[in-house]
Tab-separated table of C-alpha atoms in Angstrom:
chain	number	residue	atom	x	y	z
A	1245	MET	CA	-25.982	3.634	-21.602
A	1246	LEU	CA	-24.357	6.679	-23.134
A	1247	ALA	CA	-22.234	7.138	-20.011
A	1248	LEU	CA	-20.980	3.554	-20.297
A	1249	ALA	CA	-19.531	4.360	-23.705
A	1250	PHE	CA	-18.554	8.004	-23.059
A	1251	VAL	CA	-16.661	7.702	-19.757
A	1252	PRO	CA	-14.304	4.896	-20.917
A	1253	ALA	CA	-13.863	6.666	-24.305
A	1254	ARG	CA	-12.753	9.805	-22.453
A	1255	GLU	CA	-10.023	7.625	-20.905
A	1256	GLY	CA	-8.991	6.248	-24.300
A	1257	VAL	CA	-10.931	2.948	-24.086
A	1258	LEU	CA	-13.305	2.462	-27.006
A	1259	LEU	CA	-15.986	-0.165	-26.393
A	1260	ASP	CA	-17.529	-1.278	-29.669
A	1261	GLN	CA	-19.531	-4.036	-27.949
A	1262	VAL	CA	-21.815	-1.690	-25.974
A	1263	HIS	CA	-25.460	-2.288	-26.841
A	1264	PRO	CA	-28.754	-1.499	-25.087
A	1265	LEU	CA	-29.472	-3.830	-22.179
A	1266	GLN	CA	-32.561	-5.992	-22.537
A	1267	THR	CA	-33.292	-6.148	-18.814
A	1268	THR	CA	-34.739	-3.550	-16.495
A	1269	ARG	CA	-32.325	-2.370	-13.818
A	1270	TRP	CA	-33.459	-0.430	-10.749
A	1271	ALA	CA	-31.357	2.089	-8.833
A	1272	ASP	CA	-31.281	-0.156	-5.736
A	1273	ASP	CA	-30.308	-3.339	-7.652
A	1274	ALA	CA	-26.855	-3.871	-6.122
A	1275	GLU	CA	-26.394	-7.304	-7.705
A	1276	GLY	CA	-27.323	-5.983	-11.141
A	1277	ALA	CA	-24.883	-3.104	-10.737
A	1278	ALA	CA	-22.155	-5.547	-9.726
A	1279	ASP	CA	-22.891	-7.733	-12.788
A	1280	LEU	CA	-22.729	-4.662	-15.018
A	1281	ALA	CA	-19.428	-3.571	-13.452
A	1282	VAL	CA	-17.943	-7.045	-14.038
A	1283	LEU	CA	-19.139	-7.062	-17.648
A	1284	LEU	CA	-17.738	-3.552	-18.195
A	1285	GLY	CA	-14.418	-4.674	-16.684
A	1286	ILE	CA	-14.287	-7.622	-19.065
A	1287	LEU	CA	-15.036	-5.381	-22.049
A	1288	ILE	CA	-12.355	-2.890	-21.000
A	1289	THR	CA	-9.778	-5.649	-20.470
A	1290	ALA	CA	-10.609	-7.162	-23.836
A	1291	ALA	CA	-10.449	-3.771	-25.552
A	1292	LYS	CA	-7.014	-3.057	-24.088
A	1293	ALA	CA	-5.543	-6.469	-24.937
A	1294	ALA	CA	-2.648	-5.825	-27.290
A	1295	SER	CA	-1.302	-9.312	-27.985
A	1296	VAL	CA	-4.303	-10.622	-29.937
A	1297	PRO	CA	-6.804	-8.472	-31.841
A	1298	ARG	CA	-9.952	-8.294	-29.721
A	1299	GLU	CA	-12.218	-9.005	-32.678
A	1300	ALA	CA	-10.458	-12.304	-33.405
A	1301	VAL	CA	-10.831	-13.589	-29.842
A	1302	MET	CA	-14.427	-12.445	-29.491
A	1303	ASN	CA	-15.461	-13.787	-32.878
A	1304	GLU	CA	-13.852	-17.212	-32.383
A	1305	ARG	CA	-15.422	-17.604	-28.960
A	1306	ASP	CA	-18.788	-16.311	-30.122
A	1307	VAL	CA	-18.713	-18.562	-33.191
A	1308	LEU	CA	-18.046	-21.632	-31.048
A	1309	LEU	CA	-20.666	-20.733	-28.421
A	1310	ASN	CA	-23.294	-20.052	-31.061
A	1311	LYS	CA	-22.457	-23.244	-32.956
A	1312	LEU	CA	-22.849	-25.187	-29.706
A	1313	ALA	CA	-26.183	-23.478	-29.008
A	1314	GLN	CA	-27.422	-24.225	-32.536
A	1315	GLY	CA	-26.332	-27.859	-32.383
A	1316	LEU	CA	-23.753	-27.316	-35.149
A	1317	ARG	CA	-20.963	-28.546	-32.863
A	1318	PRO	CA	-21.139	-31.394	-30.307
A	1319	MET	CA	-21.297	-30.408	-26.647
A	1320	SER	CA	-18.366	-32.770	-25.939
A	1321	GLU	CA	-16.187	-30.475	-28.068
A	1322	GLY	CA	-17.451	-27.453	-26.155
A	1323	ILE	CA	-16.733	-29.083	-22.788
A	1324	GLU	CA	-13.222	-30.025	-23.919
A	1325	TRP	CA	-12.602	-26.432	-25.030
A	1326	PHE	CA	-14.103	-25.014	-21.806
A	1327	ASP	CA	-12.013	-27.349	-19.616
A	1328	GLY	CA	-8.870	-26.153	-21.427
A	1329	LEU	CA	-9.471	-22.561	-20.333
A	1330	GLY	CA	-8.070	-21.016	-17.170
A	1331	GLN	CA	-10.432	-20.122	-14.324
A	1332	GLU	CA	-10.569	-16.433	-15.293
A	1333	GLN	CA	-11.293	-17.279	-18.937
A	1334	GLN	CA	-14.009	-19.719	-17.847
A	1335	SER	CA	-15.583	-16.945	-15.772
A	1336	GLU	CA	-15.544	-14.635	-18.791
A	1337	VAL	CA	-17.147	-17.312	-20.987
A	1338	LEU	CA	-19.895	-17.934	-18.422
A	1339	LEU	CA	-20.563	-14.198	-18.098
A	1340	PHE	CA	-20.714	-13.767	-21.864
A	1341	LEU	CA	-23.066	-16.758	-22.135
A	1342	ARG	CA	-25.254	-15.206	-19.451
A	1343	HIS	CA	-25.225	-11.938	-21.391
A	1344	HIS	CA	-26.142	-13.726	-24.639
A	1345	CYS	CA	-29.006	-15.537	-22.867
A	1346	VAL	CA	-30.408	-12.265	-21.535
A	1347	GLN	CA	-30.024	-10.600	-24.946
A	1348	ALA	CA	-31.852	-13.539	-26.558
A	1349	ARG	CA	-34.689	-12.884	-24.063
A	1350	ALA	CA	-34.520	-16.070	-21.995
A	1351	VAL	CA	-37.597	-16.536	-19.811
A	1352	ALA	CA	-38.248	-18.562	-16.654
A	1353	GLU	CA	-40.312	-21.057	-18.678
A	1354	ASP	CA	-37.091	-22.067	-20.498
A	1355	ALA	CA	-35.705	-23.646	-17.301
A	1356	PRO	CA	-37.150	-27.195	-17.438
A	1357	GLU	CA	-36.236	-27.800	-21.085
A	1358	SER	CA	-32.798	-26.237	-20.570
A	1359	ILE	CA	-32.126	-28.558	-17.636
A	1360	ARG	CA	-33.199	-31.548	-19.740
A	1361	ARG	CA	-31.073	-30.534	-22.737
A	1362	ALA	CA	-28.042	-29.914	-20.520
A	1363	GLY	CA	-28.368	-33.404	-19.093
A	1364	LEU	CA	-28.588	-32.144	-15.526
A	1365	ARG	CA	-30.529	-33.613	-12.648
A	1366	PRO	CA	-33.035	-31.226	-11.032
A	1367	THR	CA	-30.935	-31.382	-7.845
A	1368	HIS	CA	-27.730	-30.095	-9.475
A	1369	THR	CA	-26.901	-26.580	-8.260
A	1370	PRO	CA	-27.325	-24.777	-11.630
A	1371	ALA	CA	-30.669	-26.571	-12.160
A	1372	VAL	CA	-31.895	-25.532	-8.716
A	1373	LEU	CA	-30.803	-21.936	-9.293
A	1374	ILE	CA	-32.442	-21.516	-12.712
A	1375	SER	CA	-35.716	-22.871	-11.347
A	1376	ARG	CA	-36.060	-20.138	-8.718
A	1377	GLY	CA	-36.494	-16.385	-8.908
A	1378	ARG	CA	-36.005	-13.910	-11.743
A	1379	ILE	CA	-34.265	-15.518	-14.702
A	1380	ASP	CA	-31.738	-12.708	-15.276
A	1381	GLU	CA	-30.651	-12.799	-11.624
A	1382	GLN	CA	-30.440	-16.586	-11.581
A	1383	LEU	CA	-28.378	-16.674	-14.786
A	1384	GLY	CA	-25.916	-14.334	-13.050
A	1385	ARG	CA	-25.689	-16.666	-10.053
A	1386	ILE	CA	-25.162	-19.649	-12.346
A	1387	ALA	CA	-22.386	-17.805	-14.213
A	1388	GLY	CA	-20.752	-17.032	-10.851
A	1389	LEU	CA	-20.423	-20.636	-9.662
A	1390	THR	CA	-16.801	-21.397	-8.760
A	1391	PRO	CA	-16.234	-25.155	-8.226
A	1392	LEU	CA	-14.968	-26.726	-11.480
A	1393	ASN	CA	-17.655	-29.426	-11.615
A	1394	GLU	CA	-20.336	-26.753	-11.109
A	1395	ARG	CA	-18.751	-24.587	-13.816
A	1396	ARG	CA	-19.044	-27.443	-16.326
A	1397	LYS	CA	-22.709	-27.872	-15.421
A	1398	ALA	CA	-23.214	-24.100	-15.626
A	1399	PHE	CA	-21.591	-24.065	-19.072
A	1400	ARG	CA	-23.852	-26.849	-20.365
A	1401	LEU	CA	-26.944	-25.218	-18.864
A	1402	LEU	CA	-26.198	-21.714	-20.201
A	1403	VAL	CA	-25.566	-23.117	-23.696
A	1404	ALA	CA	-28.935	-24.922	-23.474
A	1405	VAL	CA	-30.707	-21.737	-22.316
A	1406	LEU	CA	-29.119	-19.811	-25.190
A	1407	SER	CA	-30.192	-22.539	-27.606
A	1408	ILE	CA	-33.833	-22.305	-26.552
A	1409	ALA	CA	-34.019	-18.510	-26.255
A	1410	ASP	CA	-32.219	-17.858	-29.549
A	1411	ALA	CA	-34.363	-20.435	-31.407
A	1412	ARG	CA	-37.461	-18.603	-30.163
A	1413	ARG	CA	-35.968	-15.250	-31.196
A	1414	ARG	CA	-35.175	-16.631	-34.669
A	1415	GLU	CA	-38.725	-17.920	-35.054
A	1416	ARG	CA	-40.422	-14.746	-33.807
A	1417	PHE	CA	-38.182	-11.972	-35.081
A	1418	CYS	CA	-35.838	-13.387	-37.723
A	1419	SER	CA	-37.978	-15.800	-39.747
A	1420	GLY	CA	-38.068	-13.345	-42.665
A	1421	GLY	CA	-34.315	-12.781	-42.479
A	1422	CYS	CA	-32.128	-10.767	-40.138
A	1423	GLY	CA	-28.716	-9.213	-39.757
A	1424	HIS	CA	-27.529	-11.471	-36.928
A	1425	TRP	CA	-24.255	-12.976	-38.189
A	1426	TRP	CA	-24.634	-16.044	-35.951
A	1427	HIS	CA	-27.882	-16.992	-37.660
A	1428	GLY	CA	-25.886	-17.675	-40.828
A	1429	LEU	CA	-23.406	-20.142	-39.296
A	1430	SER	CA	-22.911	-23.503	-40.961
A	1431	PRO	CA	-21.543	-26.764	-39.571
A	1432	SER	CA	-18.645	-26.676	-42.040
A	1433	PRO	CA	-15.108	-26.892	-40.603
A	1434	ASP	CA	-14.166	-23.419	-41.840
A	1435	ASN	CA	-14.545	-22.079	-38.279
A	1436	PRO	CA	-12.488	-24.421	-36.077
A	1437	ALA	CA	-12.897	-24.350	-32.327
A	1438	PRO	CA	-10.555	-21.858	-30.692
A	1439	ARG	CA	-7.660	-23.406	-28.764
A	1440	SER	CA	-6.937	-22.430	-25.195
């Protein structure tokens, strides 16, 4: 993990969003390495963006995604926002949602309820994927879906997974209070949805 922060810093790229990974990665896990490389690329691109302060973009997106996951914003608003993004931005959102799900400690047992909450049929591609194999790998496959109609389903499913996993984390680890800023969000309109 130190190398992930040190090597880019040596090149003048400071990554303030680097945190310990919550999943085990093995040396021969090519797919996991590819996911990590994509995530690192996204973080580097975001850190180098000069037109808009990185913190503003990340916070607005994270606020909206967390409000959707907590039921503080309607999913219809989230879908409208997601549909207004370009394909590359949609990919970044799906990858960040996947990352948030893993960080919230999503487990395979979350799949059936996530599918139900997302309003998906068990035969929809994201529903089939989440029901098979290791959850962290399957979340990566779901985030990588490319057809637009599958991306919308992936978005709804990943928000539902985050909702379930984060609610469990709040109950188990944060019931006595915590420092997670997203656990203090309110449904008030002071944090409008970001525009594409």
